[in-house]
Each structure stands twice: as C-alpha cells, then as structure tokens.
JSON list of C-alpha atoms and ligand atoms in Angstrom, two decimals:
[
{"chain": "K", "resi": 513, "resn": "UNK", "atom": "CA", "xyz": [11.13, -152.55, 106.86]},
{"chain": "K", "resi": 514, "resn": "UNK", "atom": "CA", "xyz": [11.85, -156.11, 107.54]},
{"chain": "K", "resi": 515, "resn": "UNK", "atom": "CA", "xyz": [12.71, -157.78, 110.76]},
{"chain": "K", "resi": 516, "resn": "UNK", "atom": "CA", "xyz": [16.37, -159.68, 110.13]},
{"chain": "K", "resi": 517, "resn": "UNK", "atom": "CA", "xyz": [15.84, -163.29, 111.65]},
{"chain": "K", "resi": 518, "resn": "UNK", "atom": "CA", "xyz": [18.51, -165.43, 109.96]},
{"chain": "K", "resi": 519, "resn": "UNK", "atom": "CA", "xyz": [22.09, -165.25, 109.25]},
{"chain": "K", "resi": 520, "resn": "UNK", "atom": "CA", "xyz": [23.50, -166.95, 106.22]},
{"chain": "K", "resi": 521, "resn": "UNK", "atom": "CA", "xyz": [26.95, -167.87, 106.34]},
{"chain": "K", "resi": 522, "resn": "UNK", "atom": "CA", "xyz": [29.23, -168.98, 103.41]},
{"chain": "K", "resi": 523, "resn": "UNK", "atom": "CA", "xyz": [32.17, -171.32, 104.76]},
{"chain": "K", "resi": 524, "resn": "UNK", "atom": "CA", "xyz": [35.52, -170.80, 102.76]},
{"chain": "K", "resi": 525, "resn": "UNK", "atom": "CA", "xyz": [36.62, -167.90, 103.86]},
{"chain": "K", "resi": 526, "resn": "UNK", "atom": "CA", "xyz": [34.02, -166.55, 106.13]},
{"chain": "K", "resi": 527, "resn": "UNK", "atom": "CA", "xyz": [34.25, -168.99, 108.99]},
{"chain": "K", "resi": 528, "resn": "UNK", "atom": "CA", "xyz": [37.25, -170.83, 108.48]},
{"chain": "K", "resi": 529, "resn": "UNK", "atom": "CA", "xyz": [40.51, -169.65, 105.64]},
{"chain": "K", "resi": 530, "resn": "UNK", "atom": "CA", "xyz": [40.26, -173.13, 103.74]},
{"chain": "K", "resi": 531, "resn": "UNK", "atom": "CA", "xyz": [40.53, -170.61, 100.50]},
{"chain": "K", "resi": 532, "resn": "UNK", "atom": "CA", "xyz": [43.81, -170.58, 100.34]},
{"chain": "K", "resi": 533, "resn": "UNK", "atom": "CA", "xyz": [43.85, -174.74, 100.48]},
{"chain": "K", "resi": 534, "resn": "UNK", "atom": "CA", "xyz": [41.70, -174.45, 97.13]},
{"chain": "K", "resi": 535, "resn": "UNK", "atom": "CA", "xyz": [43.98, -172.36, 96.57]},
{"chain": "K", "resi": 536, "resn": "UNK", "atom": "CA", "xyz": [46.66, -174.43, 97.59]},
{"chain": "K", "resi": 537, "resn": "UNK", "atom": "CA", "xyz": [45.45, -177.53, 95.70]},
{"chain": "K", "resi": 538, "resn": "UNK", "atom": "CA", "xyz": [44.39, -176.26, 92.71]},
{"chain": "K", "resi": 539, "resn": "UNK", "atom": "CA", "xyz": [47.79, -174.59, 91.92]},
{"chain": "K", "resi": 540, "resn": "UNK", "atom": "CA", "xyz": [49.18, -177.98, 91.70]},
{"chain": "K", "resi": 541, "resn": "UNK", "atom": "CA", "xyz": [47.34, -179.19, 89.39]},
{"chain": "K", "resi": 542, "resn": "UNK", "atom": "CA", "xyz": [47.75, -175.75, 86.94]},
{"chain": "K", "resi": 543, "resn": "UNK", "atom": "CA", "xyz": [51.29, -176.48, 87.73]},
{"chain": "K", "resi": 544, "resn": "UNK", "atom": "CA", "xyz": [51.10, -180.03, 85.87]},
{"chain": "K", "resi": 545, "resn": "UNK", "atom": "CA", "xyz": [49.42, -178.75, 83.20]},
{"chain": "K", "resi": 546, "resn": "UNK", "atom": "CA", "xyz": [51.57, -175.89, 82.51]},
{"chain": "K", "resi": 547, "resn": "UNK", "atom": "CA", "xyz": [48.37, -173.46, 83.03]},
{"chain": "K", "resi": 548, "resn": "UNK", "atom": "CA", "xyz": [49.75, -169.84, 85.03]},
{"chain": "K", "resi": 549, "resn": "UNK", "atom": "CA", "xyz": [47.71, -169.50, 87.61]},
{"chain": "K", "resi": 550, "resn": "UNK", "atom": "CA", "xyz": [47.90, -166.40, 90.44]},
{"chain": "K", "resi": 551, "resn": "UNK", "atom": "CA", "xyz": [46.15, -165.27, 93.36]},
{"chain": "K", "resi": 552, "resn": "UNK", "atom": "CA", "xyz": [44.49, -163.31, 91.17]},
{"chain": "K", "resi": 553, "resn": "UNK", "atom": "CA", "xyz": [42.85, -165.43, 88.66]},
{"chain": "K", "resi": 554, "resn": "UNK", "atom": "CA", "xyz": [41.90, -167.47, 92.03]},
{"chain": "K", "resi": 555, "resn": "UNK", "atom": "CA", "xyz": [39.06, -164.68, 92.81]},
{"chain": "K", "resi": 556, "resn": "UNK", "atom": "CA", "xyz": [36.79, -166.13, 90.25]},
{"chain": "K", "resi": 557, "resn": "UNK", "atom": "CA", "xyz": [36.97, -169.90, 91.78]},
{"chain": "K", "resi": 558, "resn": "UNK", "atom": "CA", "xyz": [36.04, -168.47, 95.11]},
{"chain": "K", "resi": 559, "resn": "UNK", "atom": "CA", "xyz": [32.42, -169.80, 95.67]},
{"chain": "K", "resi": 560, "resn": "UNK", "atom": "CA", "xyz": [31.51, -171.68, 92.49]},
{"chain": "K", "resi": 561, "resn": "UNK", "atom": "CA", "xyz": [31.64, -175.28, 92.67]},
{"chain": "K", "resi": 562, "resn": "UNK", "atom": "CA", "xyz": [34.64, -177.61, 91.85]},
{"chain": "K", "resi": 563, "resn": "UNK", "atom": "CA", "xyz": [33.36, -178.42, 88.50]},
{"chain": "K", "resi": 564, "resn": "UNK", "atom": "CA", "xyz": [33.23, -174.31, 87.49]},
{"chain": "K", "resi": 565, "resn": "UNK", "atom": "CA", "xyz": [36.21, -173.92, 89.58]},
{"chain": "K", "resi": 566, "resn": "UNK", "atom": "CA", "xyz": [38.20, -176.57, 86.57]},
{"chain": "K", "resi": 567, "resn": "UNK", "atom": "CA", "xyz": [36.49, -175.29, 83.77]},
{"chain": "K", "resi": 568, "resn": "UNK", "atom": "CA", "xyz": [37.43, -171.63, 84.38]},
{"chain": "K", "resi": 569, "resn": "UNK", "atom": "CA", "xyz": [41.22, -172.89, 85.31]},
{"chain": "K", "resi": 570, "resn": "UNK", "atom": "CA", "xyz": [41.51, -174.52, 81.73]},
{"chain": "K", "resi": 571, "resn": "UNK", "atom": "CA", "xyz": [40.27, -171.71, 80.36]},
{"chain": "K", "resi": 572, "resn": "UNK", "atom": "CA", "xyz": [42.79, -169.79, 81.28]},
{"chain": "K", "resi": 573, "resn": "UNK", "atom": "CA", "xyz": [45.48, -171.61, 79.72]},
{"chain": "K", "resi": 574, "resn": "UNK", "atom": "CA", "xyz": [42.93, -172.68, 76.64]},
{"chain": "K", "resi": 575, "resn": "UNK", "atom": "CA", "xyz": [43.43, -176.57, 77.70]},
{"chain": "K", "resi": 576, "resn": "UNK", "atom": "CA", "xyz": [40.87, -178.95, 76.41]},
{"chain": "K", "resi": 577, "resn": "UNK", "atom": "CA", "xyz": [40.66, -182.56, 77.62]},
{"chain": "K", "resi": 578, "resn": "UNK", "atom": "CA", "xyz": [37.76, -185.40, 77.67]},
{"chain": "K", "resi": 579, "resn": "UNK", "atom": "CA", "xyz": [34.91, -185.30, 80.45]},
{"chain": "K", "resi": 580, "resn": "UNK", "atom": "CA", "xyz": [36.63, -188.34, 82.03]},
{"chain": "K", "resi": 581, "resn": "UNK", "atom": "CA", "xyz": [40.30, -186.67, 82.36]},
{"chain": "K", "resi": 582, "resn": "UNK", "atom": "CA", "xyz": [38.63, -183.75, 83.75]},
{"chain": "K", "resi": 583, "resn": "UNK", "atom": "CA", "xyz": [36.87, -186.07, 86.48]},
{"chain": "K", "resi": 584, "resn": "UNK", "atom": "CA", "xyz": [40.21, -187.83, 87.67]},
{"chain": "K", "resi": 585, "resn": "UNK", "atom": "CA", "xyz": [41.91, -184.10, 87.77]},
{"chain": "K", "resi": 586, "resn": "UNK", "atom": "CA", "xyz": [39.10, -182.85, 89.89]},
{"chain": "K", "resi": 587, "resn": "UNK", "atom": "CA", "xyz": [39.41, -186.32, 92.21]},
{"chain": "K", "resi": 588, "resn": "UNK", "atom": "CA", "xyz": [43.29, -185.54, 92.65]},
{"chain": "K", "resi": 589, "resn": "UNK", "atom": "CA", "xyz": [42.09, -181.70, 93.55]},
{"chain": "K", "resi": 590, "resn": "UNK", "atom": "CA", "xyz": [39.66, -182.83, 95.54]},
{"chain": "K", "resi": 591, "resn": "UNK", "atom": "CA", "xyz": [42.12, -185.33, 97.26]},
{"chain": "K", "resi": 592, "resn": "UNK", "atom": "CA", "xyz": [44.88, -182.48, 98.40]},
{"chain": "K", "resi": 593, "resn": "UNK", "atom": "CA", "xyz": [42.48, -180.33, 99.34]},
{"chain": "K", "resi": 594, "resn": "UNK", "atom": "CA", "xyz": [40.90, -182.70, 101.57]},
{"chain": "K", "resi": 595, "resn": "UNK", "atom": "CA", "xyz": [44.24, -183.73, 103.22]},
{"chain": "K", "resi": 596, "resn": "UNK", "atom": "CA", "xyz": [44.79, -180.43, 104.50]},
{"chain": "K", "resi": 597, "resn": "UNK", "atom": "CA", "xyz": [41.22, -179.78, 106.00]},
{"chain": "K", "resi": 598, "resn": "UNK", "atom": "CA", "xyz": [41.45, -183.63, 107.88]},
{"chain": "K", "resi": 599, "resn": "UNK", "atom": "CA", "xyz": [44.06, -181.41, 109.80]},
{"chain": "K", "resi": 600, "resn": "UNK", "atom": "CA", "xyz": [42.01, -179.01, 111.17]},
{"chain": "K", "resi": 601, "resn": "UNK", "atom": "CA", "xyz": [41.29, -178.06, 114.44]},
{"chain": "K", "resi": 602, "resn": "UNK", "atom": "CA", "xyz": [38.98, -176.04, 116.66]},
{"chain": "K", "resi": 603, "resn": "UNK", "atom": "CA", "xyz": [41.41, -173.64, 116.64]},
{"chain": "K", "resi": 604, "resn": "UNK", "atom": "CA", "xyz": [41.32, -173.21, 112.87]},
{"chain": "K", "resi": 605, "resn": "UNK", "atom": "CA", "xyz": [37.76, -171.22, 113.25]},
{"chain": "K", "resi": 606, "resn": "UNK", "atom": "CA", "xyz": [37.99, -167.62, 112.09]},
{"chain": "K", "resi": 607, "resn": "UNK", "atom": "CA", "xyz": [38.63, -165.46, 114.99]},
{"chain": "K", "resi": 608, "resn": "UNK", "atom": "CA", "xyz": [35.41, -163.69, 116.23]},
{"chain": "K", "resi": 609, "resn": "UNK", "atom": "CA", "xyz": [33.37, -165.95, 114.40]},
{"chain": "K", "resi": 610, "resn": "UNK", "atom": "CA", "xyz": [32.15, -168.36, 117.07]},
{"chain": "K", "resi": 611, "resn": "UNK", "atom": "CA", "xyz": [31.71, -165.60, 119.59]},
{"chain": "K", "resi": 612, "resn": "UNK", "atom": "CA", "xyz": [30.00, -163.89, 116.44]},
{"chain": "K", "resi": 613, "resn": "UNK", "atom": "CA", "xyz": [27.68, -166.32, 116.12]},
{"chain": "K", "resi": 614, "resn": "UNK", "atom": "CA", "xyz": [27.04, -167.27, 119.89]},
{"chain": "K", "resi": 615, "resn": "UNK", "atom": "CA", "xyz": [25.57, -163.13, 120.32]},
{"chain": "K", "resi": 616, "resn": "UNK", "atom": "CA", "xyz": [23.28, -163.71, 117.17]},
{"chain": "K", "resi": 617, "resn": "UNK", "atom": "CA", "xyz": [22.05, -166.88, 118.45]},
{"chain": "K", "resi": 618, "resn": "UNK", "atom": "CA", "xyz": [20.98, -165.83, 121.88]},
{"chain": "K", "resi": 619, "resn": "UNK", "atom": "CA", "xyz": [18.82, -162.69, 120.10]},
{"chain": "K", "resi": 620, "resn": "UNK", "atom": "CA", "xyz": [16.93, -165.55, 118.58]},
{"chain": "K", "resi": 621, "resn": "UNK", "atom": "CA", "xyz": [18.36, -165.16, 115.27]},
{"chain": "K", "resi": 622, "resn": "UNK", "atom": "CA", "xyz": [18.86, -168.42, 112.78]},
{"chain": "K", "resi": 623, "resn": "UNK", "atom": "CA", "xyz": [22.48, -169.69, 112.34]},
{"chain": "K", "resi": 624, "resn": "UNK", "atom": "CA", "xyz": [22.27, -171.41, 108.53]},
{"chain": "K", "resi": 625, "resn": "UNK", "atom": "CA", "xyz": [25.09, -172.10, 106.36]},
{"chain": "K", "resi": 626, "resn": "UNK", "atom": "CA", "xyz": [25.30, -171.54, 102.44]},
{"chain": "K", "resi": 627, "resn": "UNK", "atom": "CA", "xyz": [28.32, -172.99, 101.07]},
{"chain": "K", "resi": 628, "resn": "UNK", "atom": "CA", "xyz": [29.45, -174.10, 97.73]},
{"chain": "K", "resi": 629, "resn": "UNK", "atom": "CA", "xyz": [31.55, -176.94, 99.16]},
{"chain": "K", "resi": 630, "resn": "UNK", "atom": "CA", "xyz": [30.94, -180.73, 99.01]},
{"chain": "K", "resi": 631, "resn": "UNK", "atom": "CA", "xyz": [33.49, -180.91, 102.21]},
{"chain": "K", "resi": 632, "resn": "UNK", "atom": "CA", "xyz": [31.39, -178.51, 104.10]},
{"chain": "K", "resi": 633, "resn": "UNK", "atom": "CA", "xyz": [30.54, -180.77, 106.22]},
{"chain": "K", "resi": 634, "resn": "UNK", "atom": "CA", "xyz": [33.74, -182.52, 107.31]},
{"chain": "K", "resi": 635, "resn": "UNK", "atom": "CA", "xyz": [34.77, -178.65, 107.43]},
{"chain": "K", "resi": 636, "resn": "UNK", "atom": "CA", "xyz": [32.11, -178.32, 110.19]},
{"chain": "K", "resi": 637, "resn": "UNK", "atom": "CA", "xyz": [33.12, -181.67, 112.10]},
{"chain": "K", "resi": 638, "resn": "UNK", "atom": "CA", "xyz": [36.57, -180.99, 112.35]},
{"chain": "K", "resi": 639, "resn": "UNK", "atom": "CA", "xyz": [36.23, -177.62, 113.91]},
{"chain": "K", "resi": 640, "resn": "UNK", "atom": "CA", "xyz": [33.47, -178.50, 115.91]},
{"chain": "K", "resi": 641, "resn": "UNK", "atom": "CA", "xyz": [30.64, -175.78, 114.53]},
{"chain": "K", "resi": 642, "resn": "UNK", "atom": "CA", "xyz": [28.04, -177.94, 113.05]},
{"chain": "K", "resi": 643, "resn": "UNK", "atom": "CA", "xyz": [25.48, -178.04, 115.76]},
{"chain": "K", "resi": 644, "resn": "UNK", "atom": "CA", "xyz": [25.45, -174.04, 115.82]},
{"chain": "K", "resi": 645, "resn": "UNK", "atom": "CA", "xyz": [23.63, -174.25, 112.40]},
{"chain": "K", "resi": 646, "resn": "UNK", "atom": "CA", "xyz": [20.28, -174.71, 112.19]},
{"chain": "K", "resi": 647, "resn": "UNK", "atom": "CA", "xyz": [20.60, -175.63, 108.65]},
{"chain": "K", "resi": 648, "resn": "UNK", "atom": "CA", "xyz": [22.82, -176.28, 106.26]},
{"chain": "K", "resi": 649, "resn": "UNK", "atom": "CA", "xyz": [22.87, -175.89, 102.73]},
{"chain": "K", "resi": 650, "resn": "UNK", "atom": "CA", "xyz": [26.04, -177.07, 100.81]},
{"chain": "K", "resi": 651, "resn": "UNK", "atom": "CA", "xyz": [27.35, -178.29, 97.68]},
{"chain": "K", "resi": 652, "resn": "UNK", "atom": "CA", "xyz": [25.74, -181.81, 98.15]},
{"chain": "K", "resi": 653, "resn": "UNK", "atom": "CA", "xyz": [22.11, -180.21, 98.37]},
{"chain": "K", "resi": 654, "resn": "UNK", "atom": "CA", "xyz": [22.24, -177.65, 95.56]},
{"chain": "K", "resi": 655, "resn": "UNK", "atom": "CA", "xyz": [22.17, -178.09, 92.03]},
{"chain": "K", "resi": 656, "resn": "UNK", "atom": "CA", "xyz": [23.22, -174.80, 90.43]},
{"chain": "K", "resi": 657, "resn": "UNK", "atom": "CA", "xyz": [26.36, -172.64, 91.52]},
{"chain": "K", "resi": 658, "resn": "UNK", "atom": "CA", "xyz": [26.48, -169.34, 93.28]},
{"chain": "K", "resi": 659, "resn": "UNK", "atom": "CA", "xyz": [25.82, -166.38, 91.74]},
{"chain": "K", "resi": 660, "resn": "UNK", "atom": "CA", "xyz": [22.81, -168.50, 91.36]},
{"chain": "K", "resi": 661, "resn": "UNK", "atom": "CA", "xyz": [20.68, -167.69, 94.67]},
{"chain": "K", "resi": 662, "resn": "UNK", "atom": "CA", "xyz": [19.55, -171.27, 95.00]},
{"chain": "K", "resi": 663, "resn": "UNK", "atom": "CA", "xyz": [21.89, -172.33, 97.96]},
{"chain": "K", "resi": 664, "resn": "UNK", "atom": "CA", "xyz": [20.72, -169.02, 100.18]},
{"chain": "K", "resi": 665, "resn": "UNK", "atom": "CA", "xyz": [17.10, -169.19, 98.89]},
{"chain": "K", "resi": 666, "resn": "UNK", "atom": "CA", "xyz": [17.34, -173.01, 100.04]},
{"chain": "K", "resi": 667, "resn": "UNK", "atom": "CA", "xyz": [18.72, -171.74, 103.36]},
{"chain": "K", "resi": 668, "resn": "UNK", "atom": "CA", "xyz": [16.15, -169.21, 104.02]},
{"chain": "K", "resi": 669, "resn": "UNK", "atom": "CA", "xyz": [12.89, -171.83, 103.31]},
{"chain": "K", "resi": 670, "resn": "UNK", "atom": "CA", "xyz": [14.87, -174.30, 105.40]},
{"chain": "K", "resi": 671, "resn": "UNK", "atom": "CA", "xyz": [13.97, -171.95, 108.59]},
{"chain": "K", "resi": 672, "resn": "UNK", "atom": "CA", "xyz": [10.67, -170.81, 107.27]},
{"chain": "K", "resi": 673, "resn": "UNK", "atom": "CA", "xyz": [12.26, -167.23, 106.67]},
{"chain": "K", "resi": 674, "resn": "UNK", "atom": "CA", "xyz": [11.98, -165.36, 103.63]},
{"chain": "K", "resi": 675, "resn": "UNK", "atom": "CA", "xyz": [14.96, -163.28, 101.63]},
{"chain": "K", "resi": 676, "resn": "UNK", "atom": "CA", "xyz": [13.94, -159.76, 103.03]},
{"chain": "K", "resi": 677, "resn": "UNK", "atom": "CA", "xyz": [14.85, -161.44, 106.49]},
{"chain": "K", "resi": 678, "resn": "UNK", "atom": "CA", "xyz": [18.12, -162.65, 105.72]},
{"chain": "K", "resi": 679, "resn": "UNK", "atom": "CA", "xyz": [21.22, -161.56, 105.90]},
{"chain": "K", "resi": 680, "resn": "UNK", "atom": "CA", "xyz": [24.20, -163.17, 103.88]},
{"chain": "K", "resi": 681, "resn": "UNK", "atom": "CA", "xyz": [28.03, -162.99, 104.83]},
{"chain": "K", "resi": 682, "resn": "UNK", "atom": "CA", "xyz": [30.72, -163.34, 101.52]},
{"chain": "K", "resi": 683, "resn": "UNK", "atom": "CA", "xyz": [33.88, -163.47, 100.95]},
{"chain": "K", "resi": 684, "resn": "UNK", "atom": "CA", "xyz": [33.60, -163.95, 97.02]},
{"chain": "K", "resi": 685, "resn": "UNK", "atom": "CA", "xyz": [32.61, -162.51, 93.91]},
{"chain": "K", "resi": 686, "resn": "UNK", "atom": "CA", "xyz": [29.93, -164.77, 92.71]},
{"chain": "K", "resi": 687, "resn": "UNK", "atom": "CA", "xyz": [28.49, -165.56, 96.79]},
{"chain": "K", "resi": 688, "resn": "UNK", "atom": "CA", "xyz": [28.47, -161.58, 96.80]},
{"chain": "K", "resi": 689, "resn": "UNK", "atom": "CA", "xyz": [26.41, -162.14, 93.19]},
{"chain": "K", "resi": 690, "resn": "UNK", "atom": "CA", "xyz": [24.33, -164.94, 94.77]},
{"chain": "K", "resi": 691, "resn": "UNK", "atom": "CA", "xyz": [23.08, -162.88, 97.49]},
{"chain": "K", "resi": 692, "resn": "UNK", "atom": "CA", "xyz": [21.93, -160.03, 95.70]},
{"chain": "K", "resi": 693, "resn": "UNK", "atom": "CA", "xyz": [20.13, -161.83, 93.14]},
{"chain": "K", "resi": 694, "resn": "UNK", "atom": "CA", "xyz": [18.48, -163.33, 95.97]},
{"chain": "K", "resi": 695, "resn": "UNK", "atom": "CA", "xyz": [17.84, -160.13, 97.07]},
{"chain": "K", "resi": 696, "resn": "UNK", "atom": "CA", "xyz": [19.21, -160.41, 100.94]},
{"chain": "K", "resi": 697, "resn": "UNK", "atom": "CA", "xyz": [21.07, -157.56, 102.19]},
{"chain": "K", "resi": 698, "resn": "UNK", "atom": "CA", "xyz": [24.51, -158.93, 102.26]},
{"chain": "K", "resi": 699, "resn": "UNK", "atom": "CA", "xyz": [28.03, -158.29, 104.26]},
{"chain": "K", "resi": 700, "resn": "UNK", "atom": "CA", "xyz": [31.29, -158.76, 102.03]},
{"chain": "K", "resi": 701, "resn": "UNK", "atom": "CA", "xyz": [34.43, -160.05, 103.80]},
{"chain": "K", "resi": 702, "resn": "UNK", "atom": "CA", "xyz": [37.23, -158.83, 102.33]},
{"chain": "K", "resi": 703, "resn": "UNK", "atom": "CA", "xyz": [38.27, -155.86, 100.46]},
{"chain": "K", "resi": 704, "resn": "UNK", "atom": "CA", "xyz": [36.28, -153.37, 98.99]},
{"chain": "K", "resi": 705, "resn": "UNK", "atom": "CA", "xyz": [37.71, -153.14, 95.77]},
{"chain": "K", "resi": 706, "resn": "UNK", "atom": "CA", "xyz": [36.75, -156.95, 94.86]},
{"chain": "K", "resi": 707, "resn": "UNK", "atom": "CA", "xyz": [33.47, -156.89, 96.82]},
{"chain": "K", "resi": 708, "resn": "UNK", "atom": "CA", "xyz": [32.15, -153.58, 96.02]},
{"chain": "K", "resi": 709, "resn": "UNK", "atom": "CA", "xyz": [28.61, -155.33, 95.15]},
{"chain": "K", "resi": 710, "resn": "UNK", "atom": "CA", "xyz": [28.59, -156.29, 98.68]},
{"chain": "K", "resi": 711, "resn": "UNK", "atom": "CA", "xyz": [26.22, -154.14, 101.19]},
{"chain": "K", "resi": 712, "resn": "UNK", "atom": "CA", "xyz": [28.69, -153.24, 103.67]},
{"chain": "K", "resi": 713, "resn": "UNK", "atom": "CA", "xyz": [32.21, -154.71, 103.73]},
{"chain": "K", "resi": 714, "resn": "UNK", "atom": "CA", "xyz": [34.60, -155.72, 106.37]},
{"chain": "K", "resi": 715, "resn": "UNK", "atom": "CA", "xyz": [37.66, -157.20, 106.78]},
{"chain": "K", "resi": 716, "resn": "UNK", "atom": "CA", "xyz": [36.64, -160.23, 108.43]},
{"chain": "K", "resi": 717, "resn": "UNK", "atom": "CA", "xyz": [33.82, -161.04, 111.11]},
{"chain": "K", "resi": 718, "resn": "UNK", "atom": "CA", "xyz": [35.83, -160.61, 113.84]},
{"chain": "K", "resi": 719, "resn": "UNK", "atom": "CA", "xyz": [36.40, -157.22, 112.74]},
{"chain": "K", "resi": 720, "resn": "UNK", "atom": "CA", "xyz": [32.13, -156.67, 112.96]},
{"chain": "K", "resi": 721, "resn": "UNK", "atom": "CA", "xyz": [31.00, -154.21, 115.46]},
{"chain": "K", "resi": 722, "resn": "UNK", "atom": "CA", "xyz": [28.18, -155.69, 117.10]},
{"chain": "K", "resi": 723, "resn": "UNK", "atom": "CA", "xyz": [26.28, -151.82, 117.97]},
{"chain": "K", "resi": 724, "resn": "UNK", "atom": "CA", "xyz": [27.04, -151.12, 114.36]},
{"chain": "K", "resi": 725, "resn": "UNK", "atom": "CA", "xyz": [26.04, -154.54, 112.91]},
{"chain": "K", "resi": 726, "resn": "UNK", "atom": "CA", "xyz": [22.50, -154.44, 115.01]},
{"chain": "K", "resi": 727, "resn": "UNK", "atom": "CA", "xyz": [22.21, -149.93, 113.86]},
{"chain": "K", "resi": 728, "resn": "UNK", "atom": "CA", "xyz": [22.86, -151.11, 109.86]},
{"chain": "K", "resi": 729, "resn": "UNK", "atom": "CA", "xyz": [20.23, -154.07, 110.15]},
{"chain": "K", "resi": 730, "resn": "UNK", "atom": "CA", "xyz": [17.73, -152.08, 112.36]},
{"chain": "K", "resi": 731, "resn": "UNK", "atom": "CA", "xyz": [17.64, -150.03, 109.52]},
{"chain": "K", "resi": 732, "resn": "UNK", "atom": "CA", "xyz": [16.70, -152.28, 106.33]},
{"chain": "A", "resi": 1377, "resn": "B16", "atom": "P1", "xyz": [34.58, -178.66, 97.01]},
{"chain": "A", "resi": 1377, "resn": "B16", "atom": "P2", "xyz": [32.18, -171.68, 99.64]},
{"chain": "A", "resi": 1377, "resn": "B16", "atom": "C1", "xyz": [33.08, -173.02, 97.94]},
{"chain": "A", "resi": 1377, "resn": "B16", "atom": "O1", "xyz": [32.53, -172.89, 99.34]},
{"chain": "A", "resi": 1377, "resn": "B16", "atom": "C2", "xyz": [35.38, -172.67, 97.64]},
{"chain": "A", "resi": 1377, "resn": "B16", "atom": "O2", "xyz": [34.71, -171.48, 97.88]},
{"chain": "A", "resi": 1377, "resn": "B16", "atom": "C3", "xyz": [35.41, -172.99, 96.17]},
{"chain": "A", "resi": 1377, "resn": "B16", "atom": "O3", "xyz": [36.52, -172.24, 95.95]},
{"chain": "A", "resi": 1377, "resn": "B16", "atom": "C4", "xyz": [34.88, -174.09, 95.94]},
{"chain": "A", "resi": 1377, "resn": "B16", "atom": "O4", "xyz": [35.54, -174.49, 94.34]},
{"chain": "A", "resi": 1377, "resn": "B16", "atom": "C5", "xyz": [33.45, -174.62, 96.68]},
{"chain": "A", "resi": 1377, "resn": "B16", "atom": "O5", "xyz": [33.48, -174.22, 97.47]},
{"chain": "A", "resi": 1377, "resn": "B16", "atom": "C6", "xyz": [33.85, -175.73, 96.04]},
{"chain": "A", "resi": 1377, "resn": "B16", "atom": "O6", "xyz": [34.63, -176.74, 97.40]},
{"chain": "A", "resi": 1377, "resn": "B16", "atom": "O7", "xyz": [35.86, -178.49, 96.06]},
{"chain": "A", "resi": 1377, "resn": "B16", "atom": "O8", "xyz": [35.27, -178.64, 98.41]},
{"chain": "A", "resi": 1377, "resn": "B16", "atom": "O9", "xyz": [33.67, -179.14, 97.13]},
{"chain": "A", "resi": 1377, "resn": "B16", "atom": "O10", "xyz": [32.78, -170.60, 99.46]},
{"chain": "A", "resi": 1377, "resn": "B16", "atom": "O11", "xyz": [30.91, -171.79, 99.45]},
{"chain": "A", "resi": 1377, "resn": "B16", "atom": "O12", "xyz": [31.77, -172.20, 100.93]},
{"chain": "A", "resi": 1378, "resn": "MG", "atom": "MG1", "xyz": [33.96, -168.64, 100.80]}
]
C-alpha cells in the first residue's frame, strides 16, 4: 500500500478552462485551411503538444505543407491563444480548485503541475496560483508529449516522490494514458465515456467530495 503524498494537476481543462481557447484558436486555423474540425475532433488535440496538435489537424484534412509553413501556422495559433489568456484573472480558476489544493496542502501533500503547455506559467501567473505549486513541469521542461509519462514522472521526481505515491488529475485521453503509462492513479476530469481509462472520473475538481477522495486514495 502506498501513501499518497503528491497531487499532480494538468492545467488546461482541469485548473482553468483554456481547453476552449485552444479549440477556438485551432478552429480559426482549420477554417483558413478548409479543414473540417469539430469539438469531437478536438478531443484528440487535448493534452498533446502544439506540434503534434497541428499535425493531427492537418491529417484531418489530408493537408500537406512545408515545415516552414507549419511553423508560421503554429505561431499564428499561439498568438491567438495568448491574446485570449492575457485576459485571464484569478476568478477564471475553475470552481473548487483553490479550495481542493489548499485542503491537500494543509495535509502536507505536495502540489505539482504537469502540463504540455508552453504557456502554463503565463496562465498560472494571471490567475495568481503559481505559488501554490511545489514544482512546475510544462511544455518548456519536457521533451516528449503525453501519452508519454515523462511530464508526470519528472514532476514526481522534482518533489522526491515516486509514481505509486502520486495522483494525477487529467481531462485529456492522452493525459490519462500518460498517467497510467507512468504507473500513477488517475482521476479523469470530464466524461466517463471519453476518459474510461482513468481510475475514477468526476465532472470537475469542485465536485470531488473530500471524504470520498480520502477513502479512495487510502485503499491504494
Ligand atoms: P501550448 P495541458 C495542453 O495543456 C493542451 O491541453 C493542449 O491542447 C495544447 O496543445 C498543449 O497544452 C500545448 O499548449 O500551445 O500552450 O504550448 O492540458 O497539458 O495543460
Ligand atoms: Mg488538459
């Protein structure tokens, strides 16, 4: 039995609702390129890096382009995304997240970020939550995209924890797979029919009952 001492949070779709901003920015690129792109297609882009996201988008329309053109489309998408996140405020933190983090910090647990985003620090700065984290792993500190477990394993090791002592909170299929590939207990944030590989699926952090959470993790 492992004692859970570390909680690793994904950012987009778990702490803040920036998943919708990613979708809006990619949708503009898709429209420019004449690629059909729906919210269902967007599930495949969640949690994966910007480079992989654009390759998936291009594959949806069977569009090919040079590497130089890819770079400029990715930059354009990021400019639109950054425009949206610069407006973010502490009130944009998803309901219950601050309280859940505080309650777990009070129990002595380490709080870690495990995000694929290169914009994670900007988002955490804008919502004024950066100081709550004992370690931050993001798109600038990792080399392989989810579903590879690198981001979570590096996060665990940054706070001297190991995989069996961590719980990961993830909203993306690729992120749930990354947590499971790393040997970690994973709480899916979203729909059970999308995140079926997670150990427990809840609609959002705010709906997690603390007693139920303690009872689940104490039996691991
Ligand atoms: P950026 P997460 C991920 O963040 C997003 O879910 C994914 O849609 C995005 O492509 C990726 O970050 C890269 O983001 O373009 O800002 O570097 O969910 O892992 O926190
Ligand atoms: Mg996410």
